[in-house]
Coordinates of N, CA, C and O and ligand atoms in Angstrom, one line a residue:
M1 N 41.8 37.4 -58.7 CA 43.0 37.0 -58.0 C 44.0 36.5 -59.0 O 43.7 36.1 -60.1
A2 N 45.3 36.5 -58.6 CA 46.3 36.1 -59.5 C 47.4 35.4 -58.7 O 47.7 35.7 -57.6
L3 N 48.1 34.4 -59.4 CA 49.3 33.8 -58.8 C 50.5 34.7 -59.0 O 50.7 35.2 -60.1
L4 N 51.2 34.9 -57.9 CA 52.4 35.8 -58.0 C 53.6 34.9 -58.1 O 53.6 33.7 -57.7
R5 N 54.7 35.5 -58.7 CA 56.0 34.7 -58.8 C 56.7 34.8 -57.5 O 56.9 35.9 -56.9
I6 N 57.1 33.7 -56.9 CA 57.9 33.6 -55.7 C 59.4 33.7 -56.0 O 59.9 32.9 -56.8
L7 N 60.1 34.7 -55.4 CA 61.5 34.9 -55.7 C 62.3 33.8 -54.9 O 61.9 33.4 -53.8
H8 N 63.3 33.3 -55.5 CA 64.2 32.3 -54.9 C 65.5 32.9 -54.5 O 66.1 33.7 -55.2
H9 N 66.1 32.3 -53.4 CA 67.4 32.6 -52.9 C 68.4 32.2 -54.1 O 68.2 31.2 -54.7
P10 N 69.4 33.0 -54.5 CA 69.8 34.3 -53.8 C 69.4 35.6 -54.4 O 70.2 36.5 -54.6
D11 N 68.1 35.7 -54.8 CA 67.6 37.0 -55.3 C 67.8 38.1 -54.3 O 67.4 38.0 -53.1
P12 N 68.5 39.2 -54.7 CA 68.8 40.3 -53.8 C 67.6 41.0 -53.2 O 67.7 41.6 -52.1
R13 N 66.5 40.9 -53.8 CA 65.2 41.5 -53.3 C 64.8 40.8 -52.0 O 64.1 41.5 -51.2
L14 N 65.2 39.6 -51.8 CA 64.9 38.9 -50.5 C 65.7 39.5 -49.3 O 65.4 39.1 -48.2
R15 N 66.7 40.3 -49.6 CA 67.6 40.8 -48.6 C 67.3 42.2 -48.2 O 68.0 42.8 -47.3
R16 N 66.3 42.8 -48.8 CA 65.9 44.2 -48.4 C 65.0 44.2 -47.2 O 64.1 43.4 -47.2
K17 N 65.2 45.1 -46.3 CA 64.2 45.3 -45.2 C 63.0 46.0 -45.8 O 63.1 47.0 -46.4
A18 N 61.8 45.4 -45.5 CA 60.6 45.9 -46.1 C 60.1 47.1 -45.3 O 60.4 47.3 -44.1
A19 N 59.3 48.0 -46.0 CA 58.8 49.2 -45.4 C 57.4 49.0 -44.8 O 56.7 48.2 -45.3
P20 N 57.1 49.7 -43.7 CA 55.8 49.6 -43.1 C 54.7 49.9 -44.1 O 54.8 50.8 -45.0
V21 N 53.6 49.2 -43.9 CA 52.4 49.5 -44.7 C 51.7 50.8 -44.1 O 51.5 50.9 -42.9
T22 N 51.3 51.7 -45.0 CA 50.6 52.9 -44.5 C 49.3 53.1 -45.1 O 48.4 53.8 -44.6
Q23 N 49.1 52.5 -46.3 CA 47.8 52.7 -47.1 C 47.0 51.4 -47.1 O 47.5 50.4 -47.6
F24 N 45.8 51.4 -46.5 CA 45.0 50.2 -46.4 C 43.9 50.4 -47.5 O 42.7 50.5 -47.2
D25 N 44.3 50.4 -48.8 CA 43.4 50.6 -49.9 C 43.1 49.4 -50.7 O 43.5 48.3 -50.2
G26 N 42.4 49.5 -51.8 CA 42.0 48.4 -52.6 C 43.2 47.6 -53.1 O 43.1 46.4 -53.2
A27 N 44.3 48.3 -53.5 CA 45.5 47.7 -54.0 C 46.0 46.7 -52.9 O 46.5 45.6 -53.3
L28 N 46.0 47.1 -51.7 CA 46.5 46.3 -50.6 C 45.6 45.0 -50.4 O 46.2 43.9 -50.3
Q29 N 44.3 45.2 -50.5 CA 43.4 44.1 -50.4 C 43.7 43.1 -51.5 O 43.7 41.9 -51.3
Q30 N 43.9 43.6 -52.7 CA 44.2 42.7 -53.9 C 45.5 42.0 -53.7 O 45.6 40.8 -53.9
L31 N 46.5 42.7 -53.2 CA 47.8 42.1 -52.9 C 47.7 40.9 -51.9 O 48.2 39.8 -52.0
I32 N 46.9 41.2 -50.8 CA 46.7 40.2 -49.8 C 46.0 38.9 -50.3 O 46.4 37.8 -50.1
D33 N 45.0 39.1 -51.2 CA 44.3 38.0 -51.8 C 45.2 37.2 -52.7 O 45.2 36.0 -52.7
D34 N 46.0 37.9 -53.4 CA 47.0 37.3 -54.3 C 48.0 36.5 -53.6 O 48.5 35.4 -54.0
L35 N 48.5 37.0 -52.4 CA 49.5 36.3 -51.6 C 48.9 35.1 -51.0 O 49.5 34.0 -51.0
F36 N 47.6 35.1 -50.6 CA 46.9 33.9 -50.1 C 46.8 32.9 -51.2 O 47.2 31.7 -51.0
E37 N 46.4 33.3 -52.4 CA 46.2 32.3 -53.5 C 47.6 31.7 -53.8 O 47.7 30.5 -54.0
T38 N 48.6 32.5 -53.8 CA 50.0 32.0 -54.2 C 50.5 31.0 -53.1 O 51.1 30.0 -53.4
M39 N 50.2 31.4 -51.8 CA 50.7 30.5 -50.7 C 50.0 29.2 -50.7 O 50.6 28.1 -50.6
Y40 N 48.7 29.2 -50.9 CA 47.9 27.9 -50.9 C 48.3 27.1 -52.1 O 48.3 25.8 -52.1
D41 N 48.6 27.7 -53.3 CA 48.9 27.0 -54.5 C 50.3 26.3 -54.3 O 50.5 25.3 -54.9
A42 N 51.2 27.0 -53.6 CA 52.6 26.5 -53.6 C 52.8 25.0 -53.2 O 53.5 24.4 -54.0
P43 N 52.3 24.4 -52.2 CA 51.6 25.0 -51.0 C 52.6 25.3 -49.9 O 53.7 24.7 -49.8
G44 N 52.3 26.4 -49.1 CA 53.1 26.7 -48.0 C 52.3 27.2 -46.8 O 51.1 27.4 -47.0
T45 N 52.9 27.4 -45.7 CA 52.2 27.8 -44.5 C 52.3 29.3 -44.3 O 51.6 29.9 -43.4
G46 N 53.2 30.0 -45.0 CA 53.4 31.4 -44.8 C 54.0 32.0 -46.1 O 54.8 31.3 -46.8
L47 N 53.7 33.3 -46.3 CA 54.3 34.0 -47.5 C 54.4 35.5 -47.1 O 53.4 36.1 -46.8
A48 N 55.6 36.0 -47.2 CA 55.8 37.4 -47.0 C 55.7 38.2 -48.3 O 56.2 37.7 -49.4
A49 N 55.2 39.4 -48.3 CA 55.1 40.2 -49.5 C 56.4 40.4 -50.3 O 56.4 40.3 -51.5
N50 N 57.5 40.5 -49.5 CA 58.8 40.8 -50.2 C 59.3 39.5 -50.9 O 60.2 39.5 -51.7
Q51 N 58.7 38.3 -50.6 CA 59.1 37.1 -51.3 C 58.5 37.2 -52.7 O 58.9 36.4 -53.6
C52 N 57.5 38.1 -52.9 CA 56.9 38.2 -54.3 C 57.3 39.6 -54.8 O 56.6 40.1 -55.7
G53 N 58.4 40.2 -54.3 CA 58.9 41.4 -54.9 C 58.2 42.7 -54.4 O 58.5 43.8 -55.0
V54 N 57.3 42.6 -53.4 CA 56.6 43.8 -52.9 C 57.2 44.1 -51.5 O 57.0 43.4 -50.6
S55 N 58.0 45.2 -51.4 CA 58.7 45.5 -50.2 C 57.9 46.2 -49.2 O 58.1 47.3 -48.8
L56 N 56.9 45.4 -48.6 CA 56.0 46.0 -47.6 C 56.0 45.0 -46.4 O 56.1 43.7 -46.6
R57 N 55.8 45.5 -45.2 CA 55.8 44.7 -44.0 C 54.4 44.0 -43.8 O 53.6 44.4 -43.1
L58 N 54.2 42.9 -44.6 CA 53.0 42.2 -44.7 C 53.3 40.8 -45.0 O 54.1 40.5 -45.8
A59 N 52.6 39.9 -44.2 CA 52.7 38.4 -44.5 C 51.4 37.8 -44.3 O 50.6 38.2 -43.5
V60 N 51.2 36.7 -45.1 CA 50.0 35.9 -44.9 C 50.4 34.5 -44.4 O 51.5 34.1 -44.7
M61 N 49.6 33.8 -43.6 CA 49.9 32.5 -43.0 C 48.7 31.7 -42.8 O 47.5 32.2 -42.7
D62 N 48.9 30.4 -42.8 CA 47.8 29.5 -42.4 C 48.5 28.2 -42.0 O 49.0 27.5 -42.8
C63 N 48.5 28.0 -40.7 CA 49.2 26.8 -40.1 C 48.2 25.7 -39.8 O 48.6 24.7 -39.2
S64 N 47.0 25.8 -40.3 CA 46.0 24.7 -40.0 C 46.2 23.6 -41.1 O 46.6 23.8 -42.2
D65 N 45.8 22.3 -40.7 CA 45.9 21.2 -41.6 C 44.9 21.3 -42.7 O 45.1 20.9 -43.8
A66 N 43.7 21.9 -42.4 CA 42.6 22.0 -43.4 C 42.7 23.3 -44.3 O 41.9 23.5 -45.1
H67 N 43.7 24.1 -44.0 CA 43.9 25.4 -44.8 C 42.7 26.2 -44.7 O 42.2 26.8 -45.7
N68 N 42.1 26.4 -43.5 CA 40.9 27.2 -43.4 C 41.1 28.2 -42.2 O 40.1 28.7 -41.7
Q69 N 42.4 28.5 -41.9 CA 42.6 29.5 -40.8 C 43.6 30.6 -41.3 O 44.7 30.7 -40.8
P70 N 43.1 31.4 -42.3 CA 44.0 32.4 -42.9 C 44.3 33.5 -41.9 O 43.4 34.0 -41.2
V71 N 45.5 33.9 -41.8 CA 45.9 35.0 -40.9 C 46.8 36.0 -41.7 O 47.6 35.6 -42.4
V72 N 46.4 37.3 -41.5 CA 47.2 38.4 -42.2 C 47.9 39.1 -41.1 O 47.3 39.5 -40.1
M73 N 49.2 39.4 -41.2 CA 49.9 40.3 -40.2 C 50.6 41.4 -40.9 O 51.3 41.1 -41.9
I74 N 50.3 42.6 -40.5 CA 50.9 43.8 -41.1 C 51.6 44.6 -40.1 O 51.2 44.7 -38.9
N75 N 52.8 45.1 -40.4 CA 53.7 45.8 -39.5 C 53.8 45.1 -38.2 O 53.6 45.6 -37.1
P76 N 54.2 43.8 -38.2 CA 54.2 42.9 -37.0 C 55.3 43.3 -36.0 O 56.4 43.8 -36.5
E77 N 55.1 43.0 -34.8 CA 56.0 43.4 -33.7 C 55.9 42.2 -32.7 O 54.8 41.9 -32.2
V78 N 57.0 41.6 -32.3 CA 57.0 40.6 -31.3 C 57.3 41.3 -29.9 O 58.3 42.0 -29.7
I79 N 56.3 41.1 -29.0 CA 56.4 41.8 -27.7 C 57.1 41.0 -26.7 O 57.9 41.5 -25.9
S80 N 56.9 39.7 -26.7 CA 57.6 38.9 -25.7 C 57.8 37.5 -26.2 O 57.0 37.0 -27.1
T81 N 58.7 36.7 -25.7 CA 59.0 35.4 -26.1 C 59.3 34.5 -24.9 O 59.5 35.0 -23.8
D82 N 59.4 33.2 -25.1 CA 59.9 32.4 -24.0 C 61.2 31.6 -24.5 O 61.9 32.1 -25.3
E83 N 61.3 30.4 -24.1 CA 62.6 29.7 -24.5 C 62.5 29.2 -25.9 O 61.5 29.0 -26.5
R84 N 63.7 28.9 -26.5 CA 63.8 28.4 -27.8 C 64.0 26.9 -27.8 O 64.4 26.3 -26.9
R85 N 63.6 26.4 -29.0 CA 63.8 24.9 -29.2 C 64.0 24.7 -30.7 O 63.7 25.6 -31.5
E86 N 64.6 23.5 -31.0 CA 64.9 23.2 -32.4 C 63.7 22.8 -33.1 O 62.9 22.0 -32.6
M87 N 63.5 23.4 -34.3 CA 62.3 23.0 -35.1 C 62.7 22.8 -36.6 O 63.7 23.4 -37.1
D88 N 62.1 21.9 -37.3 CA 62.3 21.7 -38.7 C 61.7 22.8 -39.5 O 60.6 23.3 -39.2
E89 N 62.5 23.3 -40.5 CA 62.0 24.5 -41.2 C 62.3 24.4 -42.7 O 63.3 23.8 -43.1
G90 N 61.5 25.0 -43.5 CA 61.7 25.1 -44.9 C 61.2 26.5 -45.3 O 60.6 27.2 -44.5
C91 N 61.3 26.8 -46.6 CA 60.9 28.1 -47.1 C 60.6 28.1 -48.6 O 61.4 27.4 -49.3
L92 N 59.6 28.7 -49.0 CA 59.2 28.7 -50.5 C 60.3 29.4 -51.3 O 60.4 29.1 -52.5
S93 N 61.1 30.2 -50.7 CA 62.2 30.9 -51.5 C 63.5 30.1 -51.5 O 64.4 30.5 -52.1
V94 N 63.5 29.0 -50.7 CA 64.6 28.1 -50.7 C 64.1 26.7 -51.0 O 64.0 25.8 -50.1
P95 N 63.6 26.4 -52.2 CA 62.7 25.2 -52.5 C 63.4 23.9 -52.2 O 64.6 23.7 -52.5
D96 N 62.6 23.0 -51.7 CA 63.1 21.6 -51.5 C 64.2 21.4 -50.5 O 64.9 20.4 -50.6
I97 N 64.5 22.4 -49.7 CA 65.5 22.3 -48.7 C 64.9 22.4 -47.3 O 64.0 23.3 -47.1
F98 N 65.3 21.6 -46.4 CA 64.8 21.6 -45.0 C 65.9 21.4 -44.0 O 66.9 20.7 -44.3
D99 N 65.9 22.1 -42.9 CA 66.9 21.9 -41.9 C 66.3 22.4 -40.5 O 65.2 22.8 -40.5
K100 N 67.1 22.2 -39.5 CA 66.7 22.5 -38.1 C 67.2 23.9 -37.7 O 68.4 24.2 -38.0
V101 N 66.3 24.7 -37.1 CA 66.7 26.0 -36.6 C 66.1 26.2 -35.2 O 65.1 25.5 -34.8
Q102 N 66.7 27.1 -34.4 CA 66.2 27.4 -33.1 C 65.1 28.5 -33.2 O 65.4 29.5 -33.8
R103 N 64.0 28.2 -32.7 CA 62.9 29.2 -32.7 C 62.2 29.3 -31.3 O 62.2 28.3 -30.6
Y104 N 61.7 30.4 -31.0 CA 60.9 30.6 -29.7 C 59.7 29.7 -29.9 O 59.0 29.7 -30.9
N105 N 59.4 29.0 -28.8 CA 58.2 28.1 -28.8 C 56.9 28.8 -28.6 O 55.9 28.4 -29.0
R106 N 57.0 30.0 -28.0 CA 55.8 30.8 -27.7 C 56.2 32.3 -27.8 O 57.3 32.7 -27.5
L107 N 55.3 33.0 -28.4 CA 55.5 34.5 -28.4 C 54.2 35.3 -28.4 O 53.2 34.7 -28.7
H108 N 54.4 36.5 -28.1 CA 53.2 37.4 -28.1 C 53.4 38.4 -29.2 O 54.5 39.1 -29.3
L109 N 52.5 38.4 -30.1 CA 52.6 39.3 -31.3 C 51.6 40.4 -31.3 O 50.4 40.3 -30.8
R110 N 52.0 41.6 -31.8 CA 51.1 42.7 -32.0 C 51.3 43.1 -33.5 O 52.4 43.2 -34.0
A111 N 50.1 43.2 -34.1 CA 50.2 43.5 -35.6 C 48.9 44.2 -36.0 O 48.0 44.4 -35.1
L112 N 48.8 44.6 -37.3 CA 47.6 45.1 -37.8 C 46.9 44.1 -38.7 O 47.6 43.3 -39.4
D113 N 45.6 44.1 -38.8 CA 44.9 43.2 -39.7 C 44.8 43.8 -41.1 O 45.3 45.0 -41.3
R114 N 44.1 43.2 -42.0 CA 44.0 43.7 -43.4 C 43.3 45.0 -43.5 O 43.4 45.7 -44.5
N115 N 42.5 45.4 -42.5 CA 41.9 46.7 -42.5 C 42.6 47.8 -41.7 O 42.1 48.9 -41.5
G116 N 43.7 47.4 -41.1 CA 44.5 48.4 -40.4 C 44.2 48.4 -38.9 O 44.7 49.2 -38.1
A117 N 43.3 47.4 -38.4 CA 42.9 47.4 -37.0 C 44.0 46.6 -36.3 O 44.4 45.5 -36.7
P118 N 44.4 47.1 -35.1 CA 45.4 46.4 -34.3 C 44.9 45.2 -33.6 O 43.7 45.1 -33.3
F119 N 45.7 44.1 -33.5 CA 45.3 42.9 -32.8 C 46.6 42.4 -32.1 O 47.7 42.7 -32.5
E120 N 46.3 41.6 -31.0 CA 47.4 40.9 -30.4 C 47.1 39.4 -30.3 O 45.9 39.1 -30.1
V121 N 48.1 38.6 -30.3 CA 47.8 37.2 -30.2 C 49.0 36.5 -29.5 O 50.2 36.9 -29.7
C122 N 48.7 35.5 -28.7 CA 49.8 34.7 -28.1 C 49.8 33.4 -28.9 O 48.8 32.6 -29.0
A123 N 50.9 33.2 -29.6 CA 51.1 32.0 -30.5 C 52.1 31.0 -30.0 O 53.0 31.4 -29.3
F124 N 51.9 29.7 -30.3 CA 52.9 28.8 -29.8 C 53.1 27.7 -31.0 O 52.3 27.6 -31.9
G125 N 54.1 26.9 -30.8 CA 54.4 25.8 -31.8 C 54.6 26.3 -33.2 O 55.3 27.3 -33.4
L126 N 53.9 25.7 -34.1 CA 54.0 26.0 -35.6 C 53.7 27.4 -35.9 O 54.4 28.1 -36.7
M127 N 52.7 27.9 -35.3 CA 52.2 29.3 -35.5 C 53.3 30.3 -35.1 O 53.6 31.3 -35.8
A128 N 53.9 30.1 -33.9 CA 55.0 30.9 -33.4 C 56.2 30.9 -34.3 O 56.8 31.9 -34.6
Q129 N 56.5 29.7 -34.8 CA 57.6 29.5 -35.7 C 57.4 30.2 -37.0 O 58.3 30.9 -37.5
C130 N 56.2 30.1 -37.5 CA 55.8 30.7 -38.8 C 55.9 32.3 -38.7 O 56.5 32.9 -39.5
I131 N 55.4 32.8 -37.6 CA 55.5 34.3 -37.3 C 57.0 34.7 -37.3 O 57.3 35.7 -38.0
Q132 N 57.8 34.0 -36.6 CA 59.3 34.4 -36.6 C 59.9 34.3 -38.0 O 60.7 35.2 -38.4
H133 N 59.6 33.2 -38.7 CA 60.1 33.0 -40.1 C 59.7 34.2 -41.0 O 60.5 34.7 -41.7
E134 N 58.4 34.6 -40.9 CA 57.9 35.6 -41.8 C 58.4 37.0 -41.4 O 58.8 37.8 -42.3
I135 N 58.6 37.3 -40.1 CA 59.2 38.6 -39.7 C 60.6 38.6 -40.1 O 61.1 39.7 -40.6
D136 N 61.3 37.5 -40.1 CA 62.7 37.5 -40.6 C 62.7 37.9 -42.1 O 63.5 38.7 -42.5
H137 N 61.8 37.4 -42.9 CA 61.7 37.8 -44.3 C 61.5 39.3 -44.4 O 62.2 39.9 -45.3
L138 N 60.7 39.9 -43.6 CA 60.4 41.3 -43.7 C 61.7 42.1 -43.3 O 61.8 43.3 -43.7
D139 N 62.6 41.5 -42.6 CA 63.8 42.1 -42.2 C 65.0 41.7 -43.2 O 66.1 42.0 -42.9
G140 N 64.6 41.0 -44.2 CA 65.6 40.6 -45.2 C 66.5 39.4 -44.8 O 67.5 39.2 -45.4
K141 N 65.9 38.6 -43.9 CA 66.6 37.4 -43.4 C 66.0 36.2 -43.9 O 64.8 36.1 -44.1
L142 N 66.8 35.1 -44.1 CA 66.3 33.8 -44.5 C 66.7 32.8 -43.4 O 67.7 33.0 -42.7
Y143 N 65.9 31.7 -43.2 CA 66.3 30.8 -42.1 C 67.6 30.1 -42.3 O 68.3 29.7 -41.3
I144 N 68.1 30.0 -43.6 CA 69.4 29.4 -43.8 C 70.5 30.3 -43.3 O 71.6 29.8 -43.1
D145 N 70.3 31.5 -42.9 CA 71.3 32.4 -42.3 C 71.7 31.8 -40.9 O 72.8 32.1 -40.4
Y146 N 70.8 31.0 -40.3 CA 71.1 30.4 -39.0 C 72.0 29.2 -39.1 O 72.4 28.6 -38.1
L147 N 72.2 28.6 -40.4 CA 72.9 27.4 -40.6 C 74.4 27.7 -40.7 O 74.8 28.9 -40.9
S148 N 75.2 26.7 -40.7 CA 76.7 26.8 -40.8 C 77.0 27.3 -42.2 O 76.2 27.1 -43.2
A149 N 78.2 27.9 -42.4 CA 78.6 28.4 -43.7 C 78.7 27.2 -44.7 O 78.4 27.4 -45.9
L150 N 79.2 26.1 -44.2 CA 79.3 24.9 -45.1 C 77.9 24.5 -45.6 O 77.8 24.2 -46.8
K151 N 76.9 24.4 -44.7 CA 75.6 24.1 -45.2 C 75.0 25.1 -46.1 O 74.4 24.7 -47.1
R152 N 75.3 26.4 -45.9 CA 74.8 27.4 -46.8 C 75.4 27.3 -48.2 O 74.7 27.5 -49.2
E153 N 76.7 26.9 -48.2 CA 77.4 26.8 -49.5 C 76.7 25.6 -50.3 O 76.5 25.7 -51.5
R154 N 76.5 24.5 -49.6 CA 75.8 23.3 -50.2 C 74.5 23.7 -50.7 O 74.1 23.3 -51.8
I155 N 73.7 24.5 -50.0 CA 72.4 24.9 -50.4 C 72.4 25.7 -51.7 O 71.7 25.5 -52.6
K156 N 73.4 26.6 -51.7 CA 73.6 27.5 -52.9 C 73.9 26.7 -54.1 O 73.3 26.9 -55.2
K157 N 74.7 25.7 -54.0 CA 75.1 24.8 -55.1 C 73.9 24.1 -55.6 O 73.6 24.0 -56.8
K158 N 73.1 23.5 -54.6 CA 72.0 22.7 -55.0 C 70.9 23.5 -55.7 O 70.3 23.1 -56.7
L159 N 70.7 24.8 -55.2 CA 69.7 25.7 -55.8 C 70.1 26.1 -57.2 O 69.3 26.2 -58.1
S160 N 71.4 26.4 -57.4 CA 71.9 26.9 -58.7 C 71.8 25.7 -59.8 O 71.4 26.0 -60.9
K161 N 72.0 24.5 -59.3 CA 71.8 23.3 -60.2 C 70.3 23.2 -60.6 O 70.0 23.0 -61.7
R162 N 69.5 23.4 -59.6 CA 68.0 23.3 -59.8 C 67.5 24.4 -60.8 O 66.7 24.1 -61.6
E163 N 68.0 25.6 -60.6 CA 67.6 26.7 -61.5 C 68.0 26.5 -62.9 O 67.4 26.8 -63.9
A164 N 69.2 25.8 -63.1 CA 69.8 25.6 -64.4 C 69.1 24.4 -65.1 O 69.0 24.4 -66.3
A165 N 68.5 23.5 -64.3 CA 67.8 22.3 -64.9 C 66.5 22.7 -65.7 O 65.9 23.7 -65.5
Ligands
LIG201 NI1 60.0 31.6 -46.1

């Protein structure tokens, strides 16, 4: 296993729409293991492959307090949702910044597991939020896109100072 480098906003690779996974081979298993190791090390609750420069529709997550409930979602699709509510959010690609965004509280997900087998899950709360956040990554979106232009400008300044330090 290996730690991967997490790209930071405004890296243009974070803005590309990732391509569906078609090969469930050894290289994919290695990538999944590396993504988990990198996510737990960060630490974070979710990590999309394209945050590490691999443009594939794949993300790993673990929303448990004990970090013992790893979930892999490949080629994910949201089938249904309910009402939205405001939730606190952060992102490993936008380090040390947190803000409130509107997310669906509950959703029905269809995806493939690490072996390519389809599964469906009804997620709510933090897990539902995490799924939406990671699918946004796969579509080239960041949660800060939902904030005001003024807030985004402030975040950009803060991050460029941080990178320069
Ligand atoms: Ni993120």
